[in-house]
Amino acid sequence: MAVFVLDKRGKPLMPCSEKRARKLLEARRARIHLLTPFTIRVVDRNVSDCVLQPLTIKLDPGSKTTGIALVRESTIVDTETGTINITANVINLFELTHRGQQISESLTARRQMRRRRRGNLRYRAPRFLNRVKPKGWLAPSLQHRIDTTTAWVDRLQRLAPVTAIVQELVRFDMQKMENPEISGVEYQQGTLVGYETREYLLEKWKRECAYCGAKEVPLQIEHIHPKAKGGSNRISNLALACNPCNQKKGTQDVKEFLAGDPQRLERILAQAKRSLRDATAVNATRWALWNMLKATGLPVTTGSGGLTKFNRTRLEIPKTHALDAVCVGELDTVKNWRKPILAIKATGRGSYQRTRLNAYGFPRGYLTRSKRIKGFQTGDMVIATVTKGKKTGIHQGRVAVRATGSFNIQTINGLIQGISHKYCRIIQRGDGYGYSCGHKLA
Ligand SMILES: [Zn+2]
């Protein structure tokens, strides 16, 4: 992974290789600033002495995991042909795992506990209509997705000289597909429009043959009202058919072909007319994220899911959230994508409630008023050098504090219990995220 570099005043410089970072640290020209993501601070450099190249953050927002890629994009214009070639040089890859499910579960649990407590009241009419949700309100589990993603965009902006953001916004680019100028050739696979059309039709026709309902067979794009009889190339005139049905139908109109099956005919005609909008499922969360990203002041460009998949398949890149993020937007070549991915897991900063409840909603135990014990807090990364007793050795990991001052440490080799705070030293404060580094892809 590339190492983030800051200047002596903490302003971001270009990220460097691990080897270069090691040399700078050995020569004592740099200090460690942050362990994850690994960041050094060069003590003898100022941002004004350095050449910065523009970096781009690319985002593939997902419901459970968001892929984040930091790339250096370069555009080369071929002077002879005038074609533009956009190359993305991958610098770092991240996968941010959200905890929407956990948030929604704990809110449900809280609501049920409160309801049970009030259960012995008789029905009482609401006193006032004070439950109006503000405009643009999103459920807490969805709002959390936007908050954590923008928090990481902010954080990367502080660590690297970011100049642009690219986000995957919609699943299908409807404008491209509705363009009546597109000729039949372009509906072939292998072109972008063909790709998006195909993906869209697969979604719309539920991945089965419109005429016989066959599943998991190769499907062909088919004109409902045949081209030979003046049918258009518009997306509303396209359906998917298996090879036998397509052959059998030939240049017949759908009404002729399905004369013996009026029910299916009616269903197909209704499905073909169905608005494009409900199949694209405009995603409120992605739009809200887009608005938040625009607020950073950086130029935000968007791409469609069809384009992402088209790029990824064409460049023969395996499917992971982070590599999907690399493939978002306009792109011709990708370099150095075989990199380890830093997995970031949103863990939260512990519970706000200070009373634990049992399964019946009765108090089970009380947590300390203050989350911090002897200067440590659950979630901090610590290193414990134990000099005597059964647990002698060096243990490094995430600490869970207890009021007694005897802590548990979650190391990569397992949980070590009952380590005194006297042996512990903080190496990184808890920031609401857990980190692990995935392996390099083959
Ligand atoms: Zn069929």
Coordinates of C-alpha atoms and ligand atoms in Angstrom, one line a residue:
M1 CA 0.0 0.0 0.0
A2 CA 1.1 3.5 -0.6
V3 CA 2.0 5.5 2.5
F4 CA 0.4 8.9 3.0
V5 CA 2.9 11.7 3.5
L6 CA 2.4 15.1 5.2
D7 CA 4.7 18.0 5.3
K8 CA 6.2 19.5 8.5
R9 CA 3.0 21.5 9.0
G10 CA 0.7 18.6 8.4
K11 CA -0.3 19.6 4.8
P12 CA -0.7 16.6 2.5
L13 CA 2.0 15.7 0.0
M14 CA 2.0 13.0 -2.7
P15 CA 1.8 9.5 -1.1
C16 CA 5.0 7.4 -1.4
S17 CA 6.0 3.8 -1.5
E18 CA 6.5 1.7 1.6
K19 CA 10.2 1.5 0.8
R20 CA 10.7 5.2 0.5
A21 CA 8.8 5.7 3.8
R22 CA 11.1 3.2 5.5
K23 CA 14.2 5.1 4.2
L24 CA 12.8 8.5 5.3
L25 CA 12.1 7.1 8.8
E26 CA 15.5 5.5 9.1
A27 CA 17.2 8.7 8.1
R28 CA 15.1 10.4 10.8
R29 CA 13.7 12.8 8.1
A30 CA 10.2 11.7 8.9
R31 CA 8.0 10.8 11.9
I32 CA 5.1 8.4 12.1
H33 CA 1.9 10.5 12.1
L34 CA -0.8 7.8 12.0
L35 CA -0.7 4.0 12.0
T36 CA -3.8 3.2 10.0
P37 CA -3.9 4.3 7.2
F38 CA -0.1 4.5 7.6
T39 CA 0.9 8.2 7.4
I40 CA 4.3 9.8 7.9
R41 CA 5.2 13.4 8.4
V42 CA 8.4 14.7 6.7
V43 CA 10.0 17.1 9.1
D44 CA 12.2 19.0 6.6
R45 CA 9.8 19.6 3.8
N46 CA 7.2 22.3 3.2
V47 CA 4.3 21.8 0.8
S48 CA 5.5 24.8 -1.3
D49 CA 8.8 22.9 -2.0
C50 CA 7.0 19.9 -3.5
V51 CA 5.4 19.1 -6.8
L52 CA 1.8 17.7 -6.3
Q53 CA 0.0 15.7 -8.9
P54 CA -3.8 15.7 -8.9
L55 CA -5.5 12.8 -7.2
T56 CA -9.0 11.5 -7.5
I57 CA -11.2 9.7 -5.0
K58 CA -13.5 7.2 -6.6
L59 CA -16.6 5.9 -4.8
D60 CA -18.8 2.9 -5.3
P61 CA -21.5 3.3 -2.6
G62 CA -23.1 0.1 -1.5
S63 CA -25.7 -0.8 1.1
K64 CA -23.3 -2.9 3.2
T65 CA -19.9 -2.0 1.9
T66 CA -18.6 1.1 0.0
G67 CA -15.6 0.8 -2.2
I68 CA -13.2 3.7 -2.1
A69 CA -10.2 4.1 -4.4
L70 CA -7.6 6.8 -4.5
V71 CA -6.1 7.1 -8.0
R72 CA -3.9 9.4 -10.0
E73 CA -5.7 10.0 -13.3
S74 CA -3.7 11.1 -16.3
T75 CA -5.2 12.1 -19.6
I76 CA -3.1 11.5 -22.7
V77 CA -4.3 13.0 -26.0
D78 CA -3.0 11.3 -29.1
T79 CA -1.8 14.1 -31.3
E80 CA -2.3 12.1 -34.6
T81 CA -5.8 10.7 -34.1
G82 CA -7.0 13.1 -31.4
T83 CA -8.3 10.3 -29.2
I84 CA -8.2 10.8 -25.5
N85 CA -6.9 8.1 -23.3
I86 CA -7.7 8.2 -19.5
T87 CA -5.4 6.1 -17.4
A88 CA -6.1 5.5 -13.7
N89 CA -3.0 4.7 -11.6
V90 CA -4.3 3.1 -8.4
I91 CA -2.6 4.4 -5.3
N92 CA -4.7 3.0 -2.4
L93 CA -7.8 0.8 -2.1
F94 CA -10.3 0.8 0.8
E95 CA -13.4 -1.0 1.6
L96 CA -15.7 0.7 4.2
T97 CA -18.1 -1.7 5.9
H98 CA -21.2 0.1 7.3
R99 CA -23.2 -0.9 10.3
G100 CA -26.7 0.0 9.2
Q101 CA -28.1 -3.3 10.3
Q102 CA -26.7 -2.9 13.8
I103 CA -28.1 0.6 14.1
S104 CA -31.5 -0.4 12.9
E105 CA -31.5 -3.4 15.3
S106 CA -30.5 -1.4 18.4
L107 CA -33.1 1.3 17.6
T108 CA -35.8 -1.4 17.3
A109 CA -34.6 -2.9 20.6
R110 CA -34.8 0.5 22.3
R111 CA -38.3 1.2 20.8
Q112 CA -39.6 -2.1 22.1
M113 CA -38.2 -1.6 25.6
R114 CA -39.8 1.8 25.8
R115 CA -43.1 0.5 24.5
R116 CA -43.1 -2.3 27.0
R117 CA -42.4 0.2 29.8
R118 CA -45.4 2.3 28.7
G119 CA -47.5 -0.7 28.0
N120 CA -49.6 -0.4 31.1
L121 CA -51.0 3.0 30.2
R122 CA -54.4 3.2 28.6
Y123 CA -54.7 4.5 25.1
R124 CA -54.1 8.2 25.0
A125 CA -54.6 10.4 21.9
P126 CA -51.5 12.1 20.7
R127 CA -51.2 15.5 22.3
F128 CA -49.8 17.3 19.4
L129 CA -48.7 16.6 15.8
N130 CA -45.0 16.9 16.7
R131 CA -43.8 13.9 14.8
V132 CA -43.2 15.5 11.4
K133 CA -40.0 14.4 9.6
P134 CA -37.9 17.2 8.1
K135 CA -37.5 17.3 4.4
G136 CA -34.7 15.1 3.1
W137 CA -34.9 13.0 6.3
L138 CA -33.3 9.6 5.9
A139 CA -33.5 6.6 8.3
P140 CA -30.6 6.6 10.8
S141 CA -29.1 3.5 9.2
L142 CA -29.0 5.2 5.8
Q143 CA -27.9 8.5 7.1
H144 CA -25.0 6.7 8.8
R145 CA -23.9 5.4 5.4
I146 CA -23.6 8.9 4.1
D147 CA -22.0 10.2 7.2
T148 CA -19.3 7.5 7.3
T149 CA -18.6 7.8 3.6
T150 CA -18.2 11.6 3.7
A151 CA -16.1 11.3 6.8
W152 CA -13.6 9.1 4.9
V153 CA -13.7 11.5 1.9
D154 CA -12.7 14.3 4.4
R155 CA -10.1 12.2 6.0
L156 CA -8.5 11.3 2.6
Q157 CA -8.5 14.9 1.7
R158 CA -6.5 15.7 4.8
L159 CA -4.0 12.9 3.9
A160 CA -3.5 13.4 0.2
P161 CA -3.8 16.2 -2.3
V162 CA -7.2 15.3 -3.7
T163 CA -8.6 17.4 -6.5
A164 CA -11.6 15.5 -7.8
I165 CA -14.3 13.0 -6.8
V166 CA -16.0 10.4 -9.0
Q167 CA -19.1 8.7 -7.7
E168 CA -21.3 5.9 -9.1
L169 CA -24.7 7.5 -8.9
V170 CA -27.3 5.6 -10.9
R171 CA -27.5 2.0 -12.0
F172 CA -28.4 2.7 -15.7
D173 CA -27.7 5.7 -17.8
M174 CA -31.2 6.3 -19.1
Q175 CA -30.2 9.2 -21.3
K176 CA -27.8 7.0 -23.3
M177 CA -30.5 4.3 -23.8
E178 CA -33.3 6.6 -24.7
N179 CA -31.3 8.3 -27.4
P180 CA -33.1 7.5 -30.7
E181 CA -30.0 8.1 -32.7
I182 CA -28.5 4.8 -31.5
S183 CA -28.3 2.4 -34.4
G184 CA -28.9 -1.4 -34.2
V185 CA -25.2 -2.1 -34.3
E186 CA -24.7 -0.3 -31.0
Y187 CA -27.1 -2.6 -29.2
Q188 CA -24.6 -5.4 -29.8
Q189 CA -22.6 -6.5 -26.8
G190 CA -19.1 -5.0 -26.5
T191 CA -20.1 -1.4 -26.7
L192 CA -21.1 0.7 -23.7
V193 CA -24.6 1.4 -24.8
G194 CA -25.1 -2.3 -25.7
Y195 CA -23.8 -3.2 -22.3
E196 CA -26.1 -0.9 -20.4
T197 CA -29.0 -1.8 -22.5
R198 CA -28.4 -5.5 -21.9
E199 CA -28.0 -5.1 -18.1
Y200 CA -31.1 -2.9 -18.0
L201 CA -33.2 -5.4 -20.1
L202 CA -32.0 -8.3 -17.9
E203 CA -33.3 -6.4 -14.9
K204 CA -36.6 -5.4 -16.5
W205 CA -37.4 -8.8 -17.9
K206 CA -36.3 -10.6 -14.7
R207 CA -33.5 -12.5 -16.5
E208 CA -36.0 -14.8 -18.3
C209 CA -37.3 -15.3 -21.8
A210 CA -40.3 -13.1 -22.3
Y211 CA -42.1 -15.6 -24.5
C212 CA -41.6 -18.9 -22.6
G213 CA -40.2 -18.0 -19.3
A214 CA -37.0 -20.0 -19.7
K215 CA -34.4 -19.2 -17.1
E216 CA -30.6 -19.6 -17.1
V217 CA -30.4 -19.9 -20.8
P218 CA -28.6 -17.5 -23.1
L219 CA -30.9 -14.6 -23.9
Q220 CA -31.0 -12.4 -27.0
I221 CA -32.3 -8.9 -27.4
E222 CA -35.5 -9.1 -29.4
H223 CA -37.7 -6.5 -31.0
I224 CA -41.3 -6.8 -29.8
H225 CA -42.7 -5.1 -32.9
P226 CA -40.2 -6.4 -35.5
K227 CA -37.7 -4.1 -37.2
A228 CA -38.6 -5.5 -40.6
K229 CA -42.1 -4.1 -40.1
G230 CA -41.0 -0.7 -38.9
G231 CA -40.4 -1.4 -35.2
S232 CA -38.0 1.0 -33.5
N233 CA -34.8 0.5 -31.6
R234 CA -36.2 2.2 -28.6
I235 CA -35.8 0.5 -25.3
S236 CA -39.5 0.1 -24.8
N237 CA -39.6 -2.0 -28.0
L238 CA -36.9 -4.4 -26.8
A239 CA -37.4 -7.7 -24.9
L240 CA -35.3 -10.7 -24.1
A241 CA -35.9 -14.1 -25.8
C242 CA -34.2 -17.4 -25.7
N243 CA -32.8 -18.7 -29.0
P244 CA -35.6 -21.1 -29.9
C245 CA -38.3 -18.4 -29.2
N246 CA -36.4 -15.8 -31.2
Q247 CA -36.0 -18.1 -34.1
K248 CA -39.7 -19.2 -34.0
K249 CA -40.9 -15.6 -33.8
G250 CA -38.7 -14.4 -36.6
T251 CA -40.2 -11.4 -38.2
Q252 CA -43.7 -11.9 -36.8
D253 CA -45.3 -9.3 -34.7
V254 CA -45.8 -10.1 -31.1
K255 CA -49.6 -10.1 -31.6
E256 CA -49.3 -12.7 -34.4
F257 CA -46.8 -14.8 -32.5
L258 CA -48.7 -15.0 -29.3
A259 CA -52.2 -15.2 -30.9
G260 CA -52.8 -18.5 -29.0
D261 CA -51.7 -17.1 -25.6
P262 CA -53.6 -13.8 -25.0
Q263 CA -52.7 -13.7 -21.3
R264 CA -48.9 -13.7 -21.9
L265 CA -49.4 -11.2 -24.7
E266 CA -51.1 -8.8 -22.4
R267 CA -48.5 -9.3 -19.8
I268 CA -45.6 -8.6 -22.2
L269 CA -47.3 -5.5 -23.6
A270 CA -47.8 -4.2 -20.1
Q271 CA -44.3 -5.0 -19.1
A272 CA -42.8 -3.3 -22.2
K273 CA -44.7 -0.1 -21.5
R274 CA -43.8 0.0 -17.8
S275 CA -42.0 3.2 -16.9
L276 CA -38.2 3.0 -16.9
R277 CA -38.1 4.7 -13.6
D278 CA -39.2 1.9 -11.3
A279 CA -36.6 -0.5 -12.8
T280 CA -33.8 1.9 -12.2
A281 CA -34.8 2.4 -8.5
V282 CA -33.5 5.9 -8.0
N283 CA -31.6 5.6 -4.8
A284 CA -32.2 8.4 -2.3
T285 CA -29.1 7.6 -0.3
R286 CA -26.8 7.9 -3.3
W287 CA -28.3 11.3 -4.2
A288 CA -28.0 12.5 -0.7
L289 CA -24.3 11.4 -0.8
W290 CA -23.9 13.2 -4.0
N291 CA -25.2 16.4 -2.5
M292 CA -22.8 16.0 0.5
L293 CA -19.8 15.4 -1.9
K294 CA -20.7 18.5 -3.9
A295 CA -20.5 20.5 -0.6
T296 CA -16.7 19.6 -0.4
G297 CA -16.2 22.1 -3.2
L298 CA -14.3 19.6 -5.3
P299 CA -15.6 18.8 -8.8
V300 CA -17.8 15.7 -8.5
T301 CA -18.4 13.7 -11.7
T302 CA -20.7 10.7 -11.8
G303 CA -20.9 7.4 -13.6
S304 CA -23.6 4.7 -14.0
G305 CA -23.4 1.1 -12.7
G306 CA -23.6 -0.1 -16.3
L307 CA -20.5 1.9 -17.1
T308 CA -18.6 0.5 -14.1
K309 CA -19.4 -3.1 -15.0
F310 CA -18.5 -2.4 -18.6
N311 CA -15.1 -1.0 -17.6
R312 CA -14.4 -3.8 -15.2
T313 CA -15.3 -6.6 -17.6
R314 CA -13.4 -5.0 -20.5
L315 CA -10.2 -4.5 -18.4
E316 CA -10.6 -8.0 -16.9
I317 CA -10.5 -6.8 -13.3
P318 CA -12.0 -9.1 -10.6
K319 CA -15.1 -7.9 -8.8
T320 CA -14.5 -6.4 -5.3
H321 CA -16.0 -3.3 -3.9
A322 CA -12.8 -1.4 -4.0
L323 CA -11.9 -2.4 -7.6
D324 CA -15.4 -1.5 -8.7
A325 CA -14.7 1.9 -7.3
V326 CA -11.6 2.1 -9.5
C327 CA -13.8 1.3 -12.6
V328 CA -16.4 4.0 -11.9
G329 CA -16.7 6.7 -14.5
E330 CA -15.0 7.3 -17.9
L331 CA -11.8 5.2 -18.1
D332 CA -9.6 3.6 -20.7
T333 CA -6.8 1.9 -18.8
V334 CA -6.1 0.9 -15.2
K335 CA -2.6 0.5 -13.8
N336 CA -1.3 -1.0 -10.5
W337 CA -4.7 -2.4 -9.3
R338 CA -3.1 -5.5 -7.8
K339 CA -2.9 -4.0 -4.3
P340 CA -3.9 -5.0 -0.8
I341 CA -7.2 -3.5 0.3
L342 CA -7.5 -1.8 3.6
A343 CA -10.8 -3.1 5.2
I344 CA -12.4 -0.4 7.3
K345 CA -15.2 -1.5 9.5
A346 CA -17.5 1.0 11.2
T347 CA -17.6 -0.1 14.8
G348 CA -19.1 3.0 16.5
R349 CA -17.8 4.5 19.7
G350 CA -19.7 2.4 22.1
S351 CA -23.2 2.7 23.5
Y352 CA -24.8 5.9 24.6
Q353 CA -27.0 4.0 27.1
R354 CA -25.3 3.6 30.4
T355 CA -27.7 0.8 31.6
R356 CA -27.6 -2.7 30.2
L357 CA -30.9 -4.5 29.9
N358 CA -31.7 -8.2 30.0
A359 CA -34.0 -9.9 27.5
Y360 CA -37.1 -8.8 29.5
G361 CA -36.1 -5.1 29.6
F362 CA -35.0 -5.1 33.2
P363 CA -31.8 -3.4 34.2
R364 CA -29.0 -5.9 34.3
G365 CA -26.0 -3.7 35.1
Y366 CA -24.7 -0.2 34.9
L367 CA -21.8 1.0 32.9
T368 CA -19.4 3.6 34.2
R369 CA -20.4 7.2 33.9
S370 CA -17.2 8.0 32.1
K371 CA -16.1 5.8 29.1
R372 CA -12.5 6.6 29.8
I373 CA -10.6 4.5 32.5
K374 CA -7.0 5.4 33.5
G375 CA -6.7 7.3 30.2
F376 CA -7.9 4.4 28.0
Q377 CA -11.1 3.9 26.2
T378 CA -12.6 0.8 24.6
G379 CA -11.5 0.8 21.0
D380 CA -8.1 2.3 21.4
M381 CA -5.2 0.4 19.9
V382 CA -2.6 -0.4 22.6
I383 CA 0.6 -2.2 23.0
A384 CA 1.1 -4.0 26.4
T385 CA 4.5 -5.0 27.5
V386 CA 3.9 -7.5 30.3
T387 CA 7.1 -8.1 32.4
K388 CA 5.9 -10.8 34.8
G389 CA 3.3 -13.4 35.4
K390 CA 1.5 -15.9 33.1
K391 CA 0.9 -13.3 30.4
T392 CA 4.5 -12.2 30.1
G393 CA 5.2 -10.9 26.6
I394 CA 4.2 -8.1 24.2
H395 CA 0.5 -7.9 23.2
Q396 CA -0.8 -5.5 20.6
G397 CA -4.5 -4.9 19.7
R398 CA -7.8 -3.3 20.4
V399 CA -8.4 -2.7 24.1
A400 CA -11.7 -3.2 26.0
V401 CA -11.5 -1.3 29.3
R402 CA -13.0 -2.3 32.7
A403 CA -13.5 0.0 35.7
T404 CA -11.0 -2.1 37.7
G405 CA -8.2 -1.0 35.4
S406 CA -7.7 -4.6 34.3
F407 CA -8.3 -4.6 30.5
N408 CA -8.9 -7.2 27.8
I409 CA -6.8 -6.9 24.6
Q410 CA -8.1 -8.3 21.3
T411 CA -4.9 -9.3 19.4
I412 CA -4.7 -11.1 16.1
N413 CA -3.8 -14.3 18.0
G414 CA -6.9 -14.1 20.2
L415 CA -8.3 -12.3 23.3
I416 CA -5.9 -11.7 26.2
Q417 CA -7.8 -11.1 29.4
G418 CA -6.9 -9.2 32.5
I419 CA -3.9 -7.0 31.5
S420 CA -3.3 -4.2 33.9
H421 CA -3.5 -0.6 32.5
K422 CA 0.1 -0.1 33.9
Y423 CA 1.5 -2.3 31.1
C424 CA -0.5 -0.6 28.3
R425 CA 0.6 2.2 26.0
I426 CA -1.7 3.8 23.4
I427 CA -0.5 3.6 19.8
Q428 CA -3.7 4.9 18.2
R429 CA -6.8 6.4 19.7
G430 CA -10.1 4.7 18.8
D431 CA -11.8 6.5 16.0
G432 CA -15.0 4.5 15.6
Y433 CA -13.4 2.2 13.0
G434 CA -11.7 -1.2 13.0
Y435 CA -9.0 -1.9 10.5
S436 CA -7.6 -5.1 8.8
C437 CA -5.5 -5.4 5.7
G438 CA -6.8 -7.8 3.1
H439 CA -4.5 -9.8 0.9
K440 CA -3.3 -8.8 -2.5
L441 CA -5.4 -10.1 -5.3
A442 CA -3.7 -12.5 -7.7
Ligands
ZN1 ZN -38.3 -18.7 -24.9

